mmCIF file of C-alpha atoms in Angstrom:
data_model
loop_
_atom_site.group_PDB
_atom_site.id
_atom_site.type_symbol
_atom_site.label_atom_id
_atom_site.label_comp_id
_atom_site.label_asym_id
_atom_site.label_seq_id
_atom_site.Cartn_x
_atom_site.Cartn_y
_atom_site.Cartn_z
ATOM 1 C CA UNK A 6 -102.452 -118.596 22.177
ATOM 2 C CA UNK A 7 -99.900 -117.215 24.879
ATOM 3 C CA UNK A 8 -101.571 -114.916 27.387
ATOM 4 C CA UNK A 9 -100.016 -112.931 30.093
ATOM 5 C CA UNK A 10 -101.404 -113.018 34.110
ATOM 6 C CA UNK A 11 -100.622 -110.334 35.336
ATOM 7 C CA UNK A 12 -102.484 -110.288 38.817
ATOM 8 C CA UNK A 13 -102.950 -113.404 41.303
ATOM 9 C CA UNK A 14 -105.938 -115.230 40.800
ATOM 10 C CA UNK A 15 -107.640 -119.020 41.486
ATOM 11 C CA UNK A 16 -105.476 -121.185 40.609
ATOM 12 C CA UNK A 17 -108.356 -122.650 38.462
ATOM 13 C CA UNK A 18 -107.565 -120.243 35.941
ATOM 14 C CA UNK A 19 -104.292 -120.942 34.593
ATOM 15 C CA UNK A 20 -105.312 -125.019 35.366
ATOM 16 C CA UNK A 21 -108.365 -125.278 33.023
ATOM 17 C CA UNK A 22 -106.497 -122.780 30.887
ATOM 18 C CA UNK A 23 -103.516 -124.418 30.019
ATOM 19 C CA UNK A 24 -105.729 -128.087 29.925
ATOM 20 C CA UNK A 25 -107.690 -126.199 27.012
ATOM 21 C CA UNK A 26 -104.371 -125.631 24.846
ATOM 22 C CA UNK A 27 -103.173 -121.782 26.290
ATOM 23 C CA UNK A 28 -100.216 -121.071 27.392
ATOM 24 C CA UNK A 29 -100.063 -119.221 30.042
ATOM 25 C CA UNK A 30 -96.992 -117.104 31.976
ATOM 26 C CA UNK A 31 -97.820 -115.694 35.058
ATOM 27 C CA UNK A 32 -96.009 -111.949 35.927
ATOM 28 C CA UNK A 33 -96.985 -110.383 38.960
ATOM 29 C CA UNK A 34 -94.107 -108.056 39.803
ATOM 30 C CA UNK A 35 -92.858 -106.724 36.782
ATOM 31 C CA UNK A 36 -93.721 -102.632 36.666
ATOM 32 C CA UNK A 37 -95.872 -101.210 34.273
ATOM 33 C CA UNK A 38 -92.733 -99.764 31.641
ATOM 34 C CA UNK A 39 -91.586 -103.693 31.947
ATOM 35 C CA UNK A 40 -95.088 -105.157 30.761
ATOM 36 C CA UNK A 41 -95.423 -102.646 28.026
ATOM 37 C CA UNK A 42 -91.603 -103.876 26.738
ATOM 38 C CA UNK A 43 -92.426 -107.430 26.942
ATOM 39 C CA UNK A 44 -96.388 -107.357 26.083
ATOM 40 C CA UNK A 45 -95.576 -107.271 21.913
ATOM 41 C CA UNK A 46 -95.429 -111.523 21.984
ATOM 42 C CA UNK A 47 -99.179 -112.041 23.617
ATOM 43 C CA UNK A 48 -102.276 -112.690 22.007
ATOM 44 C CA UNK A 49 -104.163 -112.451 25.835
ATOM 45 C CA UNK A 50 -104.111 -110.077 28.960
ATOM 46 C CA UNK A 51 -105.427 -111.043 32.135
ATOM 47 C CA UNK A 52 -105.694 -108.106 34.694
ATOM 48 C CA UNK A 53 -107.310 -107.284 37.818
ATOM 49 C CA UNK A 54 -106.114 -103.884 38.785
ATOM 50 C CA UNK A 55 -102.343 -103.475 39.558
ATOM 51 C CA UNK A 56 -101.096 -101.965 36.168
ATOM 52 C CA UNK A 57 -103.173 -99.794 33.611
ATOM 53 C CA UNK A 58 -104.020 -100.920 30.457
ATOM 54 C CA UNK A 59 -103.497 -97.342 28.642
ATOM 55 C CA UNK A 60 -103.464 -96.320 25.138
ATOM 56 C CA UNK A 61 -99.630 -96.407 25.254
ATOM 57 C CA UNK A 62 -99.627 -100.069 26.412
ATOM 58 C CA UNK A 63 -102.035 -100.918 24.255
ATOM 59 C CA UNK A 64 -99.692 -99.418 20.948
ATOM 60 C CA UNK A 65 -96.704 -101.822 22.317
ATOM 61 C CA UNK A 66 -99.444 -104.888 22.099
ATOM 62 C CA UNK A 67 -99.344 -105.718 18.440
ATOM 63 C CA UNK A 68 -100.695 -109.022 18.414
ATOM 64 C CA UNK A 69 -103.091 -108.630 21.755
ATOM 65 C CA UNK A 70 -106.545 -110.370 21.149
ATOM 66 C CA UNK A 71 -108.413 -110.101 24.330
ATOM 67 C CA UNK A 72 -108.053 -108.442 27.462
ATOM 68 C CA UNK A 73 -109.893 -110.114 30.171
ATOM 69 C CA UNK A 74 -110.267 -108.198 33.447
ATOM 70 C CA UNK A 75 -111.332 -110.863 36.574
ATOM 71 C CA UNK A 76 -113.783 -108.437 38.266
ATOM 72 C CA UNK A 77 -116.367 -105.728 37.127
ATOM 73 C CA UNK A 78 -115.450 -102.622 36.276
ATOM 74 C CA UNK A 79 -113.114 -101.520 33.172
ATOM 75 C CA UNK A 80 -112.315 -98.414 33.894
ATOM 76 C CA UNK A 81 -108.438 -99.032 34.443
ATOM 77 C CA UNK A 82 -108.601 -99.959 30.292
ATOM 78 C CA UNK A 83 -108.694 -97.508 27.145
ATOM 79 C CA UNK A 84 -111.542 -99.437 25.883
ATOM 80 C CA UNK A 85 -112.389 -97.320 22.763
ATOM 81 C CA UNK A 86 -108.790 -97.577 21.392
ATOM 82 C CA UNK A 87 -108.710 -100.977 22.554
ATOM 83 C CA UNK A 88 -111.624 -101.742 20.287
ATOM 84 C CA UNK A 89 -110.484 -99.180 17.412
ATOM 85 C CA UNK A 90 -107.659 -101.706 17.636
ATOM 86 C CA UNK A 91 -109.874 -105.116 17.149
ATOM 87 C CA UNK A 92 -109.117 -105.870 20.660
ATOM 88 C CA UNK A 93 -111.615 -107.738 22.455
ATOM 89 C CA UNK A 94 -112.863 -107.067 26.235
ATOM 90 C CA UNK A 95 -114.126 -109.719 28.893
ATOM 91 C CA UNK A 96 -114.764 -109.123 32.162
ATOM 92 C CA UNK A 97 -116.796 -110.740 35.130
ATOM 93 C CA UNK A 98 -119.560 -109.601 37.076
ATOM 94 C CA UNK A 99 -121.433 -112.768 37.199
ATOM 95 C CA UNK A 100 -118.215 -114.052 39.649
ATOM 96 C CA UNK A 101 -119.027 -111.594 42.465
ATOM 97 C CA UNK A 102 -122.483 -109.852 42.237
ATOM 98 C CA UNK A 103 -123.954 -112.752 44.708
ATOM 99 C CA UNK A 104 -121.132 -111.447 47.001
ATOM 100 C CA UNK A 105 -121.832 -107.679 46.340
ATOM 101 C CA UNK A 106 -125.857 -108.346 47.272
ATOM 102 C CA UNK A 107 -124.804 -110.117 50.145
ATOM 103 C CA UNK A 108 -122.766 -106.847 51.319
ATOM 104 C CA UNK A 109 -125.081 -104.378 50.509
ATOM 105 C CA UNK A 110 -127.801 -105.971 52.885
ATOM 106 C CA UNK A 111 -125.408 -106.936 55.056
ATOM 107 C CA UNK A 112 -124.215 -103.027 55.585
ATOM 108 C CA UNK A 113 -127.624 -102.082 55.287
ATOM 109 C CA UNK A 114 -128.673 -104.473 58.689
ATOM 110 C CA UNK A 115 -125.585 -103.556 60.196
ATOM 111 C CA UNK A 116 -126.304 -99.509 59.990
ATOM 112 C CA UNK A 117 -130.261 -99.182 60.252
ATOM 113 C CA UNK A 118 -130.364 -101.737 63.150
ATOM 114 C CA UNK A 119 -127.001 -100.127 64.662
ATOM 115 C CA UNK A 120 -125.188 -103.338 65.213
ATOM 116 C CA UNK A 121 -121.896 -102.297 65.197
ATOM 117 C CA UNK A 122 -122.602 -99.691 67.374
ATOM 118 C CA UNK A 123 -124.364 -101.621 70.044
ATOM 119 C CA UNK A 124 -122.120 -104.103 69.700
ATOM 120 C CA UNK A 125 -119.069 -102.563 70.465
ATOM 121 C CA UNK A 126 -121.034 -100.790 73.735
ATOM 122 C CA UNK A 127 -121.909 -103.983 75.068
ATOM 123 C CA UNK A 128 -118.167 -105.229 74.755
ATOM 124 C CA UNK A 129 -117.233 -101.852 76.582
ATOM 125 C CA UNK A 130 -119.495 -102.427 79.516
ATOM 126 C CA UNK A 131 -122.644 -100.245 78.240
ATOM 127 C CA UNK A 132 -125.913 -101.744 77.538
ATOM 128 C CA UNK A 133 -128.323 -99.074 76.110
ATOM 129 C CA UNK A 134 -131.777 -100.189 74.056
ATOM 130 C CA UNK A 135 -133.822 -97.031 73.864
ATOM 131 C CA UNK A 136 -131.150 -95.512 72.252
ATOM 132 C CA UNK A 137 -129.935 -98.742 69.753
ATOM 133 C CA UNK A 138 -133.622 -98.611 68.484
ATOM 134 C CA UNK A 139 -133.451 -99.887 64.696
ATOM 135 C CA UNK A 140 -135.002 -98.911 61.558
ATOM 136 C CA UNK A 141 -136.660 -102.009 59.635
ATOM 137 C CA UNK A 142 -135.801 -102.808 56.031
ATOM 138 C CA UNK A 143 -139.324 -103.635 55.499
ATOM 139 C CA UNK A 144 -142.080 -100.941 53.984
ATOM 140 C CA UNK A 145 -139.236 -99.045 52.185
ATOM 141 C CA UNK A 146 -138.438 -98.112 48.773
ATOM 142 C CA UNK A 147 -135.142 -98.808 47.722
ATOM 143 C CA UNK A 148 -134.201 -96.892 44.995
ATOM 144 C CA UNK A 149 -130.933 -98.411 42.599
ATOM 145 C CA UNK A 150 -129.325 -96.386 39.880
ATOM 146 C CA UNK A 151 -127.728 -98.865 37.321
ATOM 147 C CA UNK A 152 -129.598 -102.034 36.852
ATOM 148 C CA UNK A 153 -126.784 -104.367 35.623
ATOM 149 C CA UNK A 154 -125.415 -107.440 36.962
ATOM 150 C CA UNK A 155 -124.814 -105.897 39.982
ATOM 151 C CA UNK A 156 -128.147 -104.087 40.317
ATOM 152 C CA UNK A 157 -130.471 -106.847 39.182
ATOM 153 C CA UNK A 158 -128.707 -109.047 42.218
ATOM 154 C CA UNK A 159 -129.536 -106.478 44.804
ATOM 155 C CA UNK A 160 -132.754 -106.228 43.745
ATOM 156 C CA UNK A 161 -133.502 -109.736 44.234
ATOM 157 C CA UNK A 162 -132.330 -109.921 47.759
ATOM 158 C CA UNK A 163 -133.714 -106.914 49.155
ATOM 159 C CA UNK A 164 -137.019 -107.751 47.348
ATOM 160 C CA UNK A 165 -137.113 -110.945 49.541
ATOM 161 C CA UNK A 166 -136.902 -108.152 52.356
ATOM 162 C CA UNK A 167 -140.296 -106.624 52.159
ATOM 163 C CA UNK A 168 -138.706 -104.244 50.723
ATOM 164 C CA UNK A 169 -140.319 -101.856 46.937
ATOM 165 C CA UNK A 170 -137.548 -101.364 44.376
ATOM 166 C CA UNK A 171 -137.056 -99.592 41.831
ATOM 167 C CA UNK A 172 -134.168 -98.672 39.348
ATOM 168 C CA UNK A 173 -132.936 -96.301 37.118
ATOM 169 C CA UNK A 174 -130.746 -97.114 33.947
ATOM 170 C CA UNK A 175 -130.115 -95.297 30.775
ATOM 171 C CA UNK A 176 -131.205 -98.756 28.500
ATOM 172 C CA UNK A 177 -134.791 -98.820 28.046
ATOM 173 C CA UNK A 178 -137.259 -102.230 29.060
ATOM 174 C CA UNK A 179 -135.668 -103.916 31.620
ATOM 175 C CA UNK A 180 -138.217 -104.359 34.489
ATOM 176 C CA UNK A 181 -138.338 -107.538 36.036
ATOM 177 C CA UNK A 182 -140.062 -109.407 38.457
ATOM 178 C CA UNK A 183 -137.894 -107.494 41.678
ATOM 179 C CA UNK A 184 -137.760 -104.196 40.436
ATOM 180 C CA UNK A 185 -139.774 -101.296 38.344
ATOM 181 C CA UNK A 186 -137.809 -99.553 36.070
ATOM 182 C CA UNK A 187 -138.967 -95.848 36.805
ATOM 183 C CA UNK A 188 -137.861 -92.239 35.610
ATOM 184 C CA UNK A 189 -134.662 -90.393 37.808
ATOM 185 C CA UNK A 190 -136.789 -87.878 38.543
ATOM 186 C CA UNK A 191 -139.726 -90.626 40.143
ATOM 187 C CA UNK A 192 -136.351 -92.818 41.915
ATOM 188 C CA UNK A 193 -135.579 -88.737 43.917
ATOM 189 C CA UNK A 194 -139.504 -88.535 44.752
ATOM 190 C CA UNK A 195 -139.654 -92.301 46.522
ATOM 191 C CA UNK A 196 -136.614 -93.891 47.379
ATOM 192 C CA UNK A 197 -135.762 -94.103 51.154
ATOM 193 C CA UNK A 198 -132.822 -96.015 50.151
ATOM 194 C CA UNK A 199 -130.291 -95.278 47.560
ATOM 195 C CA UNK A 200 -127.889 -97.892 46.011
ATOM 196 C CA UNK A 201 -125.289 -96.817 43.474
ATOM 197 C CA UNK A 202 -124.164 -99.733 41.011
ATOM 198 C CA UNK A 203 -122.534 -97.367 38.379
ATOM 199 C CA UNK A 204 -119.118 -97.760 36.446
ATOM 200 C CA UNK A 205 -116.508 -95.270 36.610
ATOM 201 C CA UNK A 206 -116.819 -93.291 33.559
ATOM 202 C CA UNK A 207 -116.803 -89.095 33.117
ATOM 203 C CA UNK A 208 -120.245 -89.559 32.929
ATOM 204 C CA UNK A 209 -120.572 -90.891 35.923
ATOM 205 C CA UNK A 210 -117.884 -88.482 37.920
ATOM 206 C CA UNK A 211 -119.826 -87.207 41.092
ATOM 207 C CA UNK A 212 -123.205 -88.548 39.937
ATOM 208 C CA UNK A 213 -123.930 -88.650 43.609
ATOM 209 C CA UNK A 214 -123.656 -84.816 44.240
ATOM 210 C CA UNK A 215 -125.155 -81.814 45.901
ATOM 211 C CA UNK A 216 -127.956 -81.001 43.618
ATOM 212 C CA UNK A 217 -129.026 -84.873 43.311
ATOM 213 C CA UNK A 218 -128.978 -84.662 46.982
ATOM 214 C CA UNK A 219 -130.947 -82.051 47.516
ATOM 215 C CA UNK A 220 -133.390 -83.222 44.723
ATOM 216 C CA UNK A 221 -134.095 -86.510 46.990
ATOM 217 C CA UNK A 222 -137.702 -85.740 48.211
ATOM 218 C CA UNK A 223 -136.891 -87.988 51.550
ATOM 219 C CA UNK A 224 -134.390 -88.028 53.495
ATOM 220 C CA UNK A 225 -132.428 -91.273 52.918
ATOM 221 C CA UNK A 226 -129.971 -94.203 53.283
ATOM 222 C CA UNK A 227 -126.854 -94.167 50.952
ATOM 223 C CA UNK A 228 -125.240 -97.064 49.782
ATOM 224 C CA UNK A 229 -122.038 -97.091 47.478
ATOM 225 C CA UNK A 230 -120.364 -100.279 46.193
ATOM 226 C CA UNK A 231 -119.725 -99.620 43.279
ATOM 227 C CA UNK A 232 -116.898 -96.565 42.732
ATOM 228 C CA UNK A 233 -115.759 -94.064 45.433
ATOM 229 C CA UNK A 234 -115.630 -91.027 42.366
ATOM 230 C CA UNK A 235 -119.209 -91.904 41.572
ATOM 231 C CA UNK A 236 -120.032 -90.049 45.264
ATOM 232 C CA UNK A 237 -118.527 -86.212 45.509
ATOM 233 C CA UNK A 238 -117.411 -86.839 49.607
ATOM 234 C CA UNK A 239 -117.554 -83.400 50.560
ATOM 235 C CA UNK A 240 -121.240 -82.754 49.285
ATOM 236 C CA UNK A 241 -121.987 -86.375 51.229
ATOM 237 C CA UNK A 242 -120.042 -85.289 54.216
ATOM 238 C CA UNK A 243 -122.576 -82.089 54.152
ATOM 239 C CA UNK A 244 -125.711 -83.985 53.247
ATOM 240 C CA UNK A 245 -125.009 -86.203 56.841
ATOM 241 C CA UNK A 246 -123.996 -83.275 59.206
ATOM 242 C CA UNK A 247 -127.407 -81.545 57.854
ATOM 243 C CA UNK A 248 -129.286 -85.134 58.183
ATOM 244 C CA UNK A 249 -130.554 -85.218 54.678
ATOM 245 C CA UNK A 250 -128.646 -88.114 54.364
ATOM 246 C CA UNK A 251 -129.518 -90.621 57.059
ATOM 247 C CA UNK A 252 -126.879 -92.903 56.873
ATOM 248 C CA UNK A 253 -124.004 -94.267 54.009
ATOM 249 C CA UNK A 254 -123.116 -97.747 53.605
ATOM 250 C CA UNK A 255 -118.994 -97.169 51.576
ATOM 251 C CA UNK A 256 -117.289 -99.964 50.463
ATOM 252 C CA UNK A 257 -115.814 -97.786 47.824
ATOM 253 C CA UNK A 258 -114.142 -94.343 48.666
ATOM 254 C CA UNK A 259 -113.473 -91.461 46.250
ATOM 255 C CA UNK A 260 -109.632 -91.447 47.926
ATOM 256 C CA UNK A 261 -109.065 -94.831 46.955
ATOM 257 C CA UNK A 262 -105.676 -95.468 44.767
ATOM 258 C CA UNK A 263 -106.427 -96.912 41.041
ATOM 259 C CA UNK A 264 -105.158 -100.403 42.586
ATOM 260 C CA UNK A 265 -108.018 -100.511 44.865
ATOM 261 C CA UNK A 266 -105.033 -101.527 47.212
ATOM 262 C CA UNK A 267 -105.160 -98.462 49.619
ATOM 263 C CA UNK A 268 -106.220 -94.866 49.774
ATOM 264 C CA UNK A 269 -104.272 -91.977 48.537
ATOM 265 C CA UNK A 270 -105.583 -89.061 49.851
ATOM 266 C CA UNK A 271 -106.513 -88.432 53.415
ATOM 267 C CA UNK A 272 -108.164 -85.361 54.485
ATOM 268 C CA UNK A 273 -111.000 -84.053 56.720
ATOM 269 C CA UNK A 274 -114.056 -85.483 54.580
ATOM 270 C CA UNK A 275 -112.407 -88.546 55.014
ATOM 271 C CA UNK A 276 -111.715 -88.616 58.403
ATOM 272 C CA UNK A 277 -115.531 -87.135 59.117
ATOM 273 C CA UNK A 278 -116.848 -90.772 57.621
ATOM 274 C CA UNK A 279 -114.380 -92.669 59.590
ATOM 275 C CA UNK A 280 -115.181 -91.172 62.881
ATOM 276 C CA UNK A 281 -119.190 -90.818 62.623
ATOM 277 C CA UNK A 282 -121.657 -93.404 64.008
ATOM 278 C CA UNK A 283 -124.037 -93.374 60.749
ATOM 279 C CA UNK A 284 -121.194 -94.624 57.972
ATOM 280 C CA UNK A 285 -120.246 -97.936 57.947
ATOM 281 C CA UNK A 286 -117.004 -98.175 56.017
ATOM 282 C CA UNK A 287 -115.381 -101.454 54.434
ATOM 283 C CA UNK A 288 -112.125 -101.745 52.369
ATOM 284 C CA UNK A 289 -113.093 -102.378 48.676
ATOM 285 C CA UNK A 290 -114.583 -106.267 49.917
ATOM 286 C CA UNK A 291 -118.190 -106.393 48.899
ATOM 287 C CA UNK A 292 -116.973 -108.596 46.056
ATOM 288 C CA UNK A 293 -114.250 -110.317 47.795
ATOM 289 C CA UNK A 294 -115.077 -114.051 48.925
ATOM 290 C CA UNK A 295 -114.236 -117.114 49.302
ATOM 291 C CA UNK A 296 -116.782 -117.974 46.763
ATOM 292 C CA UNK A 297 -116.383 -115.203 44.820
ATOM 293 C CA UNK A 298 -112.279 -115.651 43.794
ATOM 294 C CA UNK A 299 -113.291 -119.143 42.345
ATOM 295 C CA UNK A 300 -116.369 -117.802 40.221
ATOM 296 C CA UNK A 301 -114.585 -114.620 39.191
ATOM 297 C CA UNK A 302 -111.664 -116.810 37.698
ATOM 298 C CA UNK A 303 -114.671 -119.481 35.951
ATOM 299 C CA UNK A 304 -116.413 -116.856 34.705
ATOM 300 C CA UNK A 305 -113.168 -115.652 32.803
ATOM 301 C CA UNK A 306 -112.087 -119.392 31.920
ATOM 302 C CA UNK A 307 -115.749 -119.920 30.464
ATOM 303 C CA UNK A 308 -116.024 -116.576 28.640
ATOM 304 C CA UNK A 309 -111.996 -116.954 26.884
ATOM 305 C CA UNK A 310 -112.881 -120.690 26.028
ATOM 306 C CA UNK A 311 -115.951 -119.587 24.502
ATOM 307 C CA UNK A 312 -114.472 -117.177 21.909
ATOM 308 C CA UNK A 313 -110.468 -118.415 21.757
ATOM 309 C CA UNK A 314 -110.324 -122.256 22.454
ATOM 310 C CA UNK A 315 -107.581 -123.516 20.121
ATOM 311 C CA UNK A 316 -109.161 -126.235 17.471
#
């Protein structure tokens, strides 16, 4: 099978690759009119984020088997016609979600304990304690909407925190041993903490809005790694000037181009969660590590061996 890299990844994944029998060509500057021209000879696609994988692409691929995306979410493919067309999708959430737990607590300590702010007082000659008091982890309800990969990994570490959770997902039975699968309406009455581990989907467009703000029985902690659109900013940007929301943990922003490369937009919601003390901001990195980049690219080798290894 010949398959097509079109984003840089471990080098693990064109090694073990082309020792199974693929043949692989890597192409990471060609523009997205050039890779629908040229994408008619592959059986394979393997993407991260640079180029869309549209419906129009997807008519010039007449022999495409698989499109494997090394990361999470999908949304930069027309999945339905990509099925319709016998097409089938990998991806790999199992590479990163030990990195994306890691952040989420890790933003989570950082905010309610105010280390970043105390931090950079201290380095600037001002040492205040009364008014760097933190907020434990422990005793509070963290409430996580999508209980995926993703989901299930927070769970586990912020169990080992003390800490209640509980999730809401539209698939029925899947409480485990760190979390309680509970109602929306029950996650609004008792979470202190919200954690968003949705894909990008219209369904999904600006779940995170005014009226699910206002809804929230407590005020509360919001986390976001998982899409900036998910979150409407403006109605956030509200909810923390009026203190219903406490705090946001963003490694995702609504203003973030498709590439995940920069932002596109810049206005004054943005620059409000830039400038505040309660919003800890990070560039699109909660699944971006050391460790990560080696499992994303097994978990793709594993999952294309699995279903495509030449005989």
């Amino acid at each position: 099978m010949k398959i097509l890299q079109i984003d840089k990844n471990h080098p693990l994944l064109t090694d073990q690759l082309t020792a199974a029998g693929f043949m692989i060509e890597d192409d990471f500057s060609s523009t997205y009119a050039e890779i629908c021209e040229k994408i008619s000879v592959y059986d394979g696609i393997i993407i991260r984020s640079r180029i869309p994988i549209d419906q129009n692409l997807l008519e010039n691929a007449t022999q495409l088997k698989f499109i494997a995306r090394v990361g999470s979410g999908m949304e930069n493919i027309d999945c339905e016609f990509a099925k319709s067309k016998g097409i089938e999708l990998i991806n790999s959430p199992e590479g990163n979600r030990d990195s994306v737990a890691e952040h989420v607590l890790g933003m989570l300590l950082m905010l309610m304990h105010r280390l970043q702010i105390a931090a950079s007082e201290v380095k600037n000659g001002i040492w205040r304690r009364e008014e760097n008091r933190g907020d434990e982890l422990r005793g509070k309800t963290l409430g996580v909407i999508g209980y995926g990969v993703m989901g299930k990994a927070v769970a586990r570490r912020l169990s080992g925190f003390g800490v209640k959770v509980i999730f809401y997902d539209i698939r029925p039975d899947l409480s485990d041993e760190f979390a309680e699968q509970v109602s929306l309406e029950d996650l609004k009455k008792e979470a202190d903490i919200l954690s968003i581990h949705l894909p990008e989907t219209p369904e999904t467009l600006h779940f995170v809005n005014e009226k699910m703000i206002s809804e929230m029985q407590k005020d509360f902690y919001l986390v976001n790694t998982a899409r900036g659109k998910n979150v409407n900013t403006k109605d956030l940007v509200n909810a923390l000037t009026s203190g219903k929301i406490k705090g946001a943990c963003l490694d995702v922003l609504e203003f973030e181009k498709p590439s995940f490369e920069n932002l596109e937009i810049v206005n004054e919601d943005l620059n409000y969660l830039l400038n505040t003390d309660n919003v800890i901001v990070t560039p699109h990195i909660a699944g971006w590590t050391v460790q990560s980049k080696k499992m994303l690219a097994q978990v793709i080798v594993d999952k294309i061996k699995a279903k495509f290894q030449p005989n």
